[in-house]
């Protein structure tokens, strides 16, 4: 009987609480949000709308710009080769590798970002230059960085594929031709460095497999035995220091 009275009392209190909350919510005015499209009344409105559209476009392309127009591609591929060579599967995790690649990208691209901030962002925020000029000044340091890393052979390939006239100066090469040329150049350099990193680990795997076969231990996976030796070798030579140093100096 007491349990029933307690449960009924609890239901009554809950009902009263909900009623009080409902009455309080009824007294609170909720703001109305309206979205609409109106006809521009003056040229300033049109220019402002175009500027907002351009900013949103740049923000939507920011991940692609970070991946394809900076050192990120080369760094993340080299780190992936390193983990594959060690044979540690998911150690370090993908989040750690991507985070390390991201901060190494900021480190290697710091001079370029500082020049963009100095020549484009600060004058634009101060109102000294317009949007078009700011984009042009921000594009120049990125192009300069890509021209330093791109191979002439890859550049000639995309110039020929675009059927454009033979450029005489770097300024004659459009950014849309430069970007894919830079990307495939970065892929080639990343695979070259990844192959060099892979060789010592491959030798350890081959030696371990040969020893196990000579001992007649056919059923024991060689990777299981070679893994501790590869990790030990990597620790003894201070592998992370060597890898990061090589990546930074490659730029």
Coordinates of N, CA and C in Angstrom, one line a residue, residues 73 168 209 227:
X73 N 50.8 15.6 -48.6 CA 50.7 14.4 -49.4 C 52.0 13.5 -49.2
X168 N 56.9 30.3 -71.5 CA 58.2 30.8 -71.5 C 58.7 31.1 -70.1
X209 N 62.7 -15.3 -42.1 CA 62.1 -16.4 -42.8 C 63.1 -17.5 -43.2
X227 N 58.9 -9.1 -36.1 CA 58.3 -7.8 -35.6 C 59.1 -7.2 -34.4

